[in-house]
Amino acid sequence: MRRRTWRSGEAAVIDDVDGVEGRSEQIRFDLESRGVAPEVSVPAARCLSAIAADLSPKEYGAVLDGVAAAYVHPDAAQLVGDIGEIQRLMQGFAGELRKLEEGLQILSAYVVRMGSRSNPTPPTTLH
């Protein structure tokens, strides 16, 4: 298995690594060289090993840079928390919209019923 240390602007080579396990180990090494913690790099490497052989060196480097940016960025944990909060708020908003829709349907039915009950007869006397 050939290992190559990542440097800025250099794409890693994954094509000459034998087998899925070898690719996974290479990906883990490349992720950790970008600052990704081992508890994150191991499962990420397992997931990426299936597609890594189909990527060009430039694409491979871009994928690893994206993973590293997601897990190493100082605001990544805050962003994940913010996304969860936004998702919770949107679910609450959707529930409120359903209630509003129900209220509008009831009001619409009431207006239709009132319109049908008050069918006034036109006046017969003309002045």
Short mmCIF file of N, CA, C and O in Angstrom, two decimals:
data_model
loop_
_atom_site.label_atom_id
_atom_site.label_comp_id
_atom_site.label_asym_id
_atom_site.label_seq_id
_atom_site.Cartn_x
_atom_site.Cartn_y
_atom_site.Cartn_z
N MET A 1 0.85 -1.17 0.00
CA MET A 1 0.00 0.00 0.00
C MET A 1 0.89 1.23 0.00
O MET A 1 1.81 1.34 0.78
N ARG A 2 0.61 2.17 -0.86
CA ARG A 2 1.40 3.38 -0.97
C ARG A 2 0.69 4.50 -0.22
O ARG A 2 -0.49 4.72 -0.40
N ARG A 3 1.42 5.21 0.60
CA ARG A 3 0.85 6.35 1.32
C ARG A 3 1.48 7.62 0.79
O ARG A 3 2.65 7.66 0.47
N ARG A 4 0.68 8.64 0.75
CA ARG A 4 1.19 9.91 0.27
C ARG A 4 0.69 10.99 1.20
O ARG A 4 -0.50 11.12 1.41
N THR A 5 1.57 11.77 1.73
CA THR A 5 1.20 12.84 2.64
C THR A 5 0.61 13.99 1.84
O THR A 5 1.14 14.36 0.80
N TRP A 6 -0.44 14.55 2.34
CA TRP A 6 -1.13 15.64 1.66
C TRP A 6 -0.44 16.96 1.94
O TRP A 6 -0.06 17.27 3.06
N ARG A 7 -0.26 17.74 0.92
CA ARG A 7 0.25 19.10 1.06
C ARG A 7 -0.70 20.02 0.32
O ARG A 7 -1.37 19.60 -0.62
N SER A 8 -0.73 21.26 0.70
CA SER A 8 -1.65 22.22 0.08
C SER A 8 -1.44 22.24 -1.43
O SER A 8 -0.32 22.35 -1.91
N GLY A 9 -2.52 22.11 -2.17
CA GLY A 9 -2.47 22.15 -3.62
C GLY A 9 -2.11 20.83 -4.27
O GLY A 9 -2.02 20.73 -5.47
N GLU A 10 -1.84 19.80 -3.49
CA GLU A 10 -1.45 18.50 -4.04
C GLU A 10 -2.59 17.51 -3.87
O GLU A 10 -3.17 17.41 -2.81
N ALA A 11 -2.91 16.79 -4.92
CA ALA A 11 -3.97 15.79 -4.84
C ALA A 11 -3.36 14.46 -4.44
O ALA A 11 -2.29 14.09 -4.89
N ALA A 12 -4.04 13.73 -3.58
CA ALA A 12 -3.55 12.42 -3.14
C ALA A 12 -3.80 11.38 -4.22
O ALA A 12 -4.67 11.53 -5.06
N VAL A 13 -3.02 10.33 -4.19
CA VAL A 13 -3.18 9.23 -5.15
C VAL A 13 -3.86 8.09 -4.42
O VAL A 13 -3.40 7.64 -3.39
N ILE A 14 -4.96 7.59 -4.97
CA ILE A 14 -5.69 6.49 -4.34
C ILE A 14 -5.78 5.29 -5.27
O ILE A 14 -6.07 4.19 -4.86
N ASP A 15 -5.48 5.47 -6.58
CA ASP A 15 -5.65 4.41 -7.55
C ASP A 15 -4.75 3.21 -7.32
O ASP A 15 -5.11 2.09 -7.65
N ASP A 16 -3.54 3.43 -6.78
CA ASP A 16 -2.59 2.33 -6.66
C ASP A 16 -2.69 1.61 -5.33
O ASP A 16 -1.85 0.81 -4.99
N VAL A 17 -3.75 1.85 -4.55
CA VAL A 17 -3.95 1.18 -3.27
C VAL A 17 -4.79 -0.06 -3.51
O VAL A 17 -5.80 -0.01 -4.21
N ASP A 18 -4.38 -1.18 -2.93
CA ASP A 18 -5.06 -2.46 -3.16
C ASP A 18 -6.25 -2.64 -2.23
O ASP A 18 -6.14 -2.48 -1.03
N GLY A 19 -7.40 -3.02 -2.79
CA GLY A 19 -8.57 -3.44 -2.02
C GLY A 19 -9.28 -2.31 -1.28
O GLY A 19 -8.78 -1.22 -1.12
N VAL A 20 -10.49 -2.65 -0.84
CA VAL A 20 -11.32 -1.69 -0.11
C VAL A 20 -10.68 -1.34 1.23
O VAL A 20 -10.66 -0.17 1.63
N GLU A 21 -10.12 -2.33 1.92
CA GLU A 21 -9.48 -2.07 3.22
C GLU A 21 -8.28 -1.15 3.04
O GLU A 21 -8.06 -0.25 3.84
N GLY A 22 -7.51 -1.39 2.00
CA GLY A 22 -6.36 -0.53 1.73
C GLY A 22 -6.77 0.89 1.40
O GLY A 22 -6.17 1.85 1.87
N ARG A 23 -7.84 1.02 0.60
CA ARG A 23 -8.36 2.36 0.28
C ARG A 23 -8.86 3.04 1.53
O ARG A 23 -8.62 4.22 1.75
N SER A 24 -9.59 2.29 2.35
CA SER A 24 -10.12 2.86 3.59
C SER A 24 -9.00 3.36 4.48
O SER A 24 -9.08 4.45 5.06
N GLU A 25 -7.93 2.58 4.60
CA GLU A 25 -6.79 2.98 5.42
C GLU A 25 -6.11 4.21 4.85
O GLU A 25 -5.72 5.13 5.57
N GLN A 26 -5.99 4.28 3.52
CA GLN A 26 -5.38 5.44 2.87
C GLN A 26 -6.24 6.69 3.10
O GLN A 26 -5.73 7.76 3.40
N ILE A 27 -7.52 6.54 2.96
CA ILE A 27 -8.43 7.68 3.17
C ILE A 27 -8.36 8.14 4.60
O ILE A 27 -8.30 9.35 4.88
N ARG A 28 -8.35 7.20 5.55
CA ARG A 28 -8.23 7.57 6.96
C ARG A 28 -6.95 8.36 7.19
O ARG A 28 -6.95 9.40 7.84
N PHE A 29 -5.85 7.87 6.63
CA PHE A 29 -4.56 8.55 6.77
C PHE A 29 -4.63 9.96 6.19
O PHE A 29 -4.18 10.93 6.80
N ASP A 30 -5.21 10.08 4.99
CA ASP A 30 -5.30 11.39 4.34
C ASP A 30 -6.21 12.35 5.12
O ASP A 30 -5.92 13.54 5.21
N LEU A 31 -7.30 11.83 5.68
CA LEU A 31 -8.17 12.68 6.49
C LEU A 31 -7.47 13.15 7.76
O LEU A 31 -7.55 14.33 8.13
N GLU A 32 -6.79 12.23 8.42
CA GLU A 32 -6.08 12.61 9.64
C GLU A 32 -4.95 13.58 9.37
O GLU A 32 -4.65 14.43 10.20
N SER A 33 -4.34 13.49 8.19
CA SER A 33 -3.30 14.45 7.84
C SER A 33 -3.88 15.83 7.60
O SER A 33 -3.17 16.83 7.67
N ARG A 34 -5.19 15.90 7.37
CA ARG A 34 -5.87 17.19 7.22
C ARG A 34 -6.43 17.70 8.54
O ARG A 34 -7.11 18.71 8.58
N GLY A 35 -6.23 16.95 9.62
CA GLY A 35 -6.66 17.41 10.93
C GLY A 35 -7.96 16.80 11.43
O GLY A 35 -8.48 17.22 12.46
N VAL A 36 -8.48 15.82 10.73
CA VAL A 36 -9.72 15.17 11.16
C VAL A 36 -9.38 14.16 12.26
O VAL A 36 -8.44 13.39 12.15
N ALA A 37 -10.15 14.18 13.32
CA ALA A 37 -9.92 13.29 14.45
C ALA A 37 -10.16 11.83 14.06
O ALA A 37 -11.01 11.54 13.21
N PRO A 38 -9.41 10.89 14.67
CA PRO A 38 -9.57 9.46 14.33
C PRO A 38 -10.99 8.94 14.52
O PRO A 38 -11.45 8.11 13.73
N GLU A 39 -11.72 9.42 15.52
CA GLU A 39 -13.09 8.93 15.73
C GLU A 39 -14.03 9.36 14.61
O GLU A 39 -15.10 8.79 14.44
N VAL A 40 -13.62 10.34 13.82
CA VAL A 40 -14.40 10.77 12.67
C VAL A 40 -13.82 10.19 11.39
O VAL A 40 -14.55 9.79 10.48
N SER A 41 -12.50 10.13 11.31
CA SER A 41 -11.85 9.69 10.07
C SER A 41 -12.11 8.22 9.74
O SER A 41 -12.22 7.85 8.58
N VAL A 42 -12.21 7.37 10.76
CA VAL A 42 -12.41 5.94 10.51
C VAL A 42 -13.77 5.67 9.86
O VAL A 42 -13.84 5.05 8.79
N PRO A 43 -14.91 6.13 10.43
CA PRO A 43 -16.19 5.88 9.76
C PRO A 43 -16.32 6.62 8.43
O PRO A 43 -16.91 6.10 7.48
N ALA A 44 -15.75 7.82 8.34
CA ALA A 44 -15.80 8.56 7.08
C ALA A 44 -15.02 7.82 6.00
O ALA A 44 -15.45 7.73 4.85
N ALA A 45 -13.88 7.26 6.37
CA ALA A 45 -13.06 6.51 5.41
C ALA A 45 -13.79 5.27 4.92
O ALA A 45 -13.72 4.93 3.74
N ARG A 46 -14.51 4.60 5.81
CA ARG A 46 -15.29 3.42 5.39
C ARG A 46 -16.34 3.81 4.36
O ARG A 46 -16.56 3.10 3.38
N CYS A 47 -17.01 4.93 4.61
CA CYS A 47 -18.04 5.38 3.67
C CYS A 47 -17.45 5.81 2.33
O CYS A 47 -18.01 5.52 1.28
N LEU A 48 -16.32 6.49 2.38
CA LEU A 48 -15.73 7.03 1.16
C LEU A 48 -14.97 5.99 0.35
O LEU A 48 -14.74 6.19 -0.84
N SER A 49 -14.59 4.87 0.96
CA SER A 49 -13.77 3.88 0.25
C SER A 49 -14.52 3.28 -0.94
O SER A 49 -13.89 2.87 -1.92
N ALA A 50 -15.83 3.24 -0.89
CA ALA A 50 -16.61 2.67 -1.99
C ALA A 50 -16.56 3.54 -3.24
O ALA A 50 -16.62 3.02 -4.36
N ILE A 51 -16.43 4.85 -3.07
CA ILE A 51 -16.45 5.74 -4.23
C ILE A 51 -15.08 6.30 -4.58
O ILE A 51 -14.91 6.86 -5.65
N ALA A 52 -14.11 6.14 -3.71
CA ALA A 52 -12.81 6.78 -3.91
C ALA A 52 -12.10 6.30 -5.16
O ALA A 52 -11.43 7.08 -5.83
N ALA A 53 -12.23 5.04 -5.52
CA ALA A 53 -11.54 4.51 -6.69
C ALA A 53 -12.06 5.13 -7.99
O ALA A 53 -11.35 5.17 -8.98
N ASP A 54 -13.29 5.62 -7.98
CA ASP A 54 -13.89 6.20 -9.18
C ASP A 54 -13.58 7.68 -9.34
O ASP A 54 -13.99 8.29 -10.33
N LEU A 55 -12.89 8.27 -8.37
CA LEU A 55 -12.61 9.70 -8.40
C LEU A 55 -11.25 9.98 -8.99
O LEU A 55 -10.30 9.22 -8.79
N SER A 56 -11.15 11.10 -9.69
CA SER A 56 -9.84 11.55 -10.16
C SER A 56 -9.07 12.07 -8.94
O SER A 56 -9.67 12.35 -7.89
N PRO A 57 -7.76 12.21 -9.05
CA PRO A 57 -7.00 12.73 -7.91
C PRO A 57 -7.50 14.10 -7.44
O PRO A 57 -7.55 14.36 -6.24
N LYS A 58 -7.90 14.93 -8.38
CA LYS A 58 -8.41 16.26 -8.00
C LYS A 58 -9.75 16.14 -7.26
O LYS A 58 -9.98 16.81 -6.26
N GLU A 59 -10.63 15.27 -7.75
CA GLU A 59 -11.93 15.06 -7.09
C GLU A 59 -11.73 14.44 -5.70
O GLU A 59 -12.40 14.83 -4.75
N TYR A 60 -10.80 13.49 -5.63
CA TYR A 60 -10.51 12.84 -4.35
C TYR A 60 -10.03 13.87 -3.33
O TYR A 60 -10.51 13.90 -2.19
N GLY A 61 -9.13 14.73 -3.73
CA GLY A 61 -8.65 15.78 -2.84
C GLY A 61 -9.76 16.72 -2.42
O GLY A 61 -9.83 17.15 -1.26
N ALA A 62 -10.66 17.05 -3.36
CA ALA A 62 -11.77 17.95 -3.04
C ALA A 62 -12.74 17.31 -2.04
O ALA A 62 -13.23 17.98 -1.13
N VAL A 63 -13.00 16.01 -2.21
CA VAL A 63 -13.89 15.32 -1.27
C VAL A 63 -13.27 15.32 0.13
O VAL A 63 -13.95 15.62 1.12
N LEU A 64 -11.98 15.00 0.20
CA LEU A 64 -11.32 14.98 1.52
C LEU A 64 -11.28 16.38 2.13
O LEU A 64 -11.47 16.52 3.34
N ASP A 65 -11.04 17.39 1.31
CA ASP A 65 -11.05 18.76 1.81
C ASP A 65 -12.42 19.14 2.35
O ASP A 65 -12.54 19.81 3.39
N GLY A 66 -13.48 18.68 1.67
CA GLY A 66 -14.84 18.96 2.15
C GLY A 66 -15.13 18.29 3.47
O GLY A 66 -15.70 18.90 4.38
N VAL A 67 -14.73 17.03 3.60
CA VAL A 67 -14.94 16.31 4.87
C VAL A 67 -14.14 16.99 5.98
O VAL A 67 -14.66 17.22 7.08
N ALA A 68 -12.91 17.34 5.68
CA ALA A 68 -12.07 17.99 6.68
C ALA A 68 -12.66 19.33 7.08
O ALA A 68 -12.69 19.68 8.27
N ALA A 69 -13.14 20.08 6.11
CA ALA A 69 -13.73 21.39 6.42
C ALA A 69 -14.97 21.25 7.30
O ALA A 69 -15.21 22.04 8.20
N ALA A 70 -15.75 20.20 7.05
CA ALA A 70 -16.97 20.00 7.82
C ALA A 70 -16.68 19.63 9.27
O ALA A 70 -17.40 20.03 10.18
N TYR A 71 -15.61 18.87 9.51
CA TYR A 71 -15.33 18.39 10.86
C TYR A 71 -14.26 19.17 11.59
O TYR A 71 -14.18 19.09 12.81
N VAL A 72 -13.44 19.92 10.88
CA VAL A 72 -12.36 20.64 11.52
C VAL A 72 -12.70 22.10 11.72
O VAL A 72 -12.19 22.75 12.61
N HIS A 73 -13.62 22.61 10.91
CA HIS A 73 -13.98 24.03 10.99
C HIS A 73 -14.45 24.35 12.40
O HIS A 73 -15.26 23.63 12.98
N PRO A 74 -13.95 25.43 12.99
CA PRO A 74 -14.30 25.75 14.38
C PRO A 74 -15.80 25.97 14.62
O PRO A 74 -16.29 25.74 15.70
N ASP A 75 -16.51 26.38 13.59
CA ASP A 75 -17.94 26.63 13.75
C ASP A 75 -18.80 25.44 13.32
O ASP A 75 -20.01 25.54 13.28
N ALA A 76 -18.18 24.31 12.96
CA ALA A 76 -18.94 23.17 12.45
C ALA A 76 -19.95 22.67 13.47
O ALA A 76 -21.10 22.40 13.14
N ALA A 77 -19.54 22.55 14.72
CA ALA A 77 -20.47 22.07 15.76
C ALA A 77 -21.61 23.06 15.95
O ALA A 77 -22.77 22.66 16.11
N GLN A 78 -21.31 24.34 15.89
CA GLN A 78 -22.35 25.36 16.02
C GLN A 78 -23.30 25.30 14.84
O GLN A 78 -24.51 25.44 15.01
N LEU A 79 -22.77 25.08 13.63
CA LEU A 79 -23.61 25.00 12.45
C LEU A 79 -24.56 23.82 12.52
O LEU A 79 -25.73 23.94 12.17
N VAL A 80 -24.08 22.69 13.00
CA VAL A 80 -24.93 21.51 13.15
C VAL A 80 -26.03 21.80 14.15
O VAL A 80 -27.19 21.46 13.94
N GLY A 81 -25.69 22.46 15.26
CA GLY A 81 -26.69 22.83 16.26
C GLY A 81 -27.71 23.81 15.69
O GLY A 81 -28.90 23.69 15.95
N ASP A 82 -27.22 24.77 14.89
CA ASP A 82 -28.12 25.74 14.27
C ASP A 82 -29.06 25.07 13.28
O ASP A 82 -30.24 25.41 13.21
N ILE A 83 -28.56 24.12 12.53
CA ILE A 83 -29.40 23.41 11.56
C ILE A 83 -30.50 22.64 12.29
O ILE A 83 -31.65 22.64 11.89
N GLY A 84 -30.14 22.00 13.40
CA GLY A 84 -31.14 21.29 14.20
C GLY A 84 -32.20 22.22 14.75
O GLY A 84 -33.40 21.90 14.74
N GLU A 85 -31.77 23.39 15.21
CA GLU A 85 -32.72 24.38 15.74
C GLU A 85 -33.64 24.89 14.63
O GLU A 85 -34.85 25.03 14.82
N ILE A 86 -33.08 25.16 13.46
CA ILE A 86 -33.89 25.63 12.34
C ILE A 86 -34.90 24.56 11.93
O ILE A 86 -36.07 24.86 11.67
N GLN A 87 -34.46 23.31 11.92
CA GLN A 87 -35.36 22.21 11.56
C GLN A 87 -36.50 22.10 12.58
O GLN A 87 -37.67 21.93 12.20
N ARG A 88 -36.20 22.24 13.86
CA ARG A 88 -37.23 22.19 14.89
C ARG A 88 -38.22 23.34 14.73
O ARG A 88 -39.44 23.16 14.82
N LEU A 89 -37.71 24.54 14.44
CA LEU A 89 -38.58 25.70 14.25
C LEU A 89 -39.48 25.53 13.02
O LEU A 89 -40.66 25.89 13.05
N MET A 90 -38.91 24.98 11.95
CA MET A 90 -39.70 24.79 10.74
C MET A 90 -40.80 23.75 10.96
O MET A 90 -41.91 23.89 10.43
N GLN A 91 -40.54 22.72 11.74
CA GLN A 91 -41.57 21.73 12.04
C GLN A 91 -42.69 22.37 12.85
O GLN A 91 -43.88 22.11 12.62
N GLY A 92 -42.32 23.22 13.81
CA GLY A 92 -43.34 23.94 14.58
C GLY A 92 -44.15 24.87 13.70
O GLY A 92 -45.38 24.98 13.84
N PHE A 93 -43.47 25.54 12.77
CA PHE A 93 -44.15 26.45 11.85
C PHE A 93 -45.12 25.68 10.96
O PHE A 93 -46.24 26.14 10.71
N ALA A 94 -44.71 24.50 10.49
CA ALA A 94 -45.60 23.68 9.66
C ALA A 94 -46.84 23.28 10.44
O ALA A 94 -47.96 23.27 9.89
N GLY A 95 -46.69 22.96 11.72
CA GLY A 95 -47.84 22.62 12.55
C GLY A 95 -48.80 23.79 12.69
O GLY A 95 -50.03 23.63 12.62
N GLU A 96 -48.24 24.98 12.87
CA GLU A 96 -49.08 26.17 12.99
C GLU A 96 -49.79 26.46 11.67
O GLU A 96 -50.95 26.89 11.67
N LEU A 97 -49.13 26.23 10.55
CA LEU A 97 -49.79 26.43 9.25
C LEU A 97 -50.95 25.46 9.05
O LEU A 97 -51.98 25.82 8.49
N ARG A 98 -50.79 24.22 9.54
CA ARG A 98 -51.89 23.25 9.45
C ARG A 98 -53.09 23.74 10.25
O ARG A 98 -54.24 23.63 9.81
N LYS A 99 -52.83 24.28 11.45
CA LYS A 99 -53.93 24.81 12.27
C LYS A 99 -54.61 25.98 11.57
O LYS A 99 -55.84 26.09 11.59
N LEU A 100 -53.82 26.84 10.95
CA LEU A 100 -54.38 27.98 10.23
C LEU A 100 -55.23 27.51 9.06
O LEU A 100 -56.32 28.03 8.82
N GLU A 101 -54.76 26.49 8.35
CA GLU A 101 -55.52 25.95 7.23
C GLU A 101 -56.85 25.38 7.71
O GLU A 101 -57.89 25.60 7.08
N GLU A 102 -56.84 24.67 8.83
CA GLU A 102 -58.09 24.13 9.38
C GLU A 102 -59.05 25.26 9.72
O GLU A 102 -60.25 25.18 9.43
N GLY A 103 -58.54 26.30 10.35
CA GLY A 103 -59.39 27.44 10.71
C GLY A 103 -59.98 28.11 9.49
O GLY A 103 -61.17 28.48 9.48
N LEU A 104 -59.17 28.25 8.43
CA LEU A 104 -59.69 28.85 7.20
C LEU A 104 -60.73 27.97 6.53
O LEU A 104 -61.71 28.47 5.96
N GLN A 105 -60.57 26.66 6.59
CA GLN A 105 -61.57 25.76 6.01
C GLN A 105 -62.89 25.88 6.77
O GLN A 105 -63.97 25.89 6.16
N ILE A 106 -62.81 25.97 8.09
CA ILE A 106 -64.04 26.12 8.90
C ILE A 106 -64.71 27.44 8.59
O ILE A 106 -65.93 27.50 8.40
N LEU A 107 -63.92 28.50 8.50
CA LEU A 107 -64.47 29.81 8.19
C LEU A 107 -65.08 29.83 6.80
O LEU A 107 -66.16 30.38 6.59
N SER A 108 -64.44 29.19 5.83
CA SER A 108 -64.97 29.12 4.46
C SER A 108 -66.30 28.37 4.44
O SER A 108 -67.25 28.80 3.78
N ALA A 109 -66.38 27.26 5.15
CA ALA A 109 -67.63 26.50 5.20
C ALA A 109 -68.74 27.33 5.85
O ALA A 109 -69.89 27.30 5.39
N TYR A 110 -68.41 28.09 6.88
CA TYR A 110 -69.39 28.94 7.56
C TYR A 110 -69.91 30.02 6.62
O TYR A 110 -71.10 30.27 6.53
N VAL A 111 -68.99 30.64 5.86
CA VAL A 111 -69.40 31.70 4.92
C VAL A 111 -70.29 31.13 3.82
O VAL A 111 -71.30 31.73 3.45
N VAL A 112 -69.94 29.95 3.32
CA VAL A 112 -70.76 29.32 2.28
C VAL A 112 -72.15 29.00 2.83
O VAL A 112 -73.17 29.25 2.17
N ARG A 113 -72.20 28.49 4.05
CA ARG A 113 -73.49 28.15 4.66
C ARG A 113 -74.32 29.41 4.90
O ARG A 113 -75.52 29.42 4.64
N MET A 114 -73.70 30.47 5.37
CA MET A 114 -74.43 31.72 5.60
C MET A 114 -74.95 32.29 4.28
O MET A 114 -76.05 32.83 4.22
N GLY A 115 -74.16 32.15 3.22
CA GLY A 115 -74.60 32.65 1.91
C GLY A 115 -75.78 31.87 1.37
O GLY A 115 -76.69 32.43 0.76
N SER A 116 -75.80 30.57 1.61
CA SER A 116 -76.92 29.76 1.10
C SER A 116 -78.18 29.97 1.93
O SER A 116 -79.28 29.85 1.41
N ARG A 117 -78.06 30.28 3.21
CA ARG A 117 -79.24 30.52 4.06
C ARG A 117 -79.88 31.86 3.77
O ARG A 117 -81.07 32.02 3.92
N SER A 118 -79.09 32.81 3.44
CA SER A 118 -79.64 34.15 3.26
C SER A 118 -79.84 34.46 1.79
O SER A 118 -79.41 35.49 1.30
N ASN A 119 -80.52 33.57 1.11
CA ASN A 119 -80.85 33.81 -0.28
C ASN A 119 -82.03 34.77 -0.32
O ASN A 119 -83.19 34.35 -0.29
N PRO A 120 -81.74 36.04 -0.34
CA PRO A 120 -82.88 36.98 -0.29
C PRO A 120 -83.65 36.94 -1.61
O PRO A 120 -83.08 36.76 -2.68
N THR A 121 -84.95 37.10 -1.49
CA THR A 121 -85.78 37.19 -2.70
C THR A 121 -85.72 38.64 -3.19
O THR A 121 -85.77 39.57 -2.36
N PRO A 122 -85.59 38.81 -4.43
CA PRO A 122 -85.49 40.19 -4.92
C PRO A 122 -86.81 40.94 -4.66
O PRO A 122 -87.89 40.35 -4.69
N PRO A 123 -86.72 42.21 -4.38
CA PRO A 123 -87.94 43.00 -4.13
C PRO A 123 -88.85 43.02 -5.38
O PRO A 123 -88.36 43.14 -6.49
N THR A 124 -90.15 42.89 -5.13
CA THR A 124 -91.09 42.86 -6.26
C THR A 124 -91.65 44.25 -6.56
O THR A 124 -92.19 44.47 -7.63
N THR A 125 -91.51 45.13 -5.62
CA THR A 125 -92.05 46.48 -5.82
C THR A 125 -90.97 47.37 -6.42
O THR A 125 -89.88 47.49 -5.87
N LEU A 126 -91.32 48.03 -7.50
CA LEU A 126 -90.39 48.96 -8.10
C LEU A 126 -90.91 50.36 -7.89
O LEU A 126 -92.05 50.67 -8.10
N HIS A 127 -90.11 51.28 -7.46
CA HIS A 127 -90.54 52.67 -7.28
C HIS A 127 -89.90 53.56 -8.24
O HIS A 127 -88.90 53.62 -8.65
#
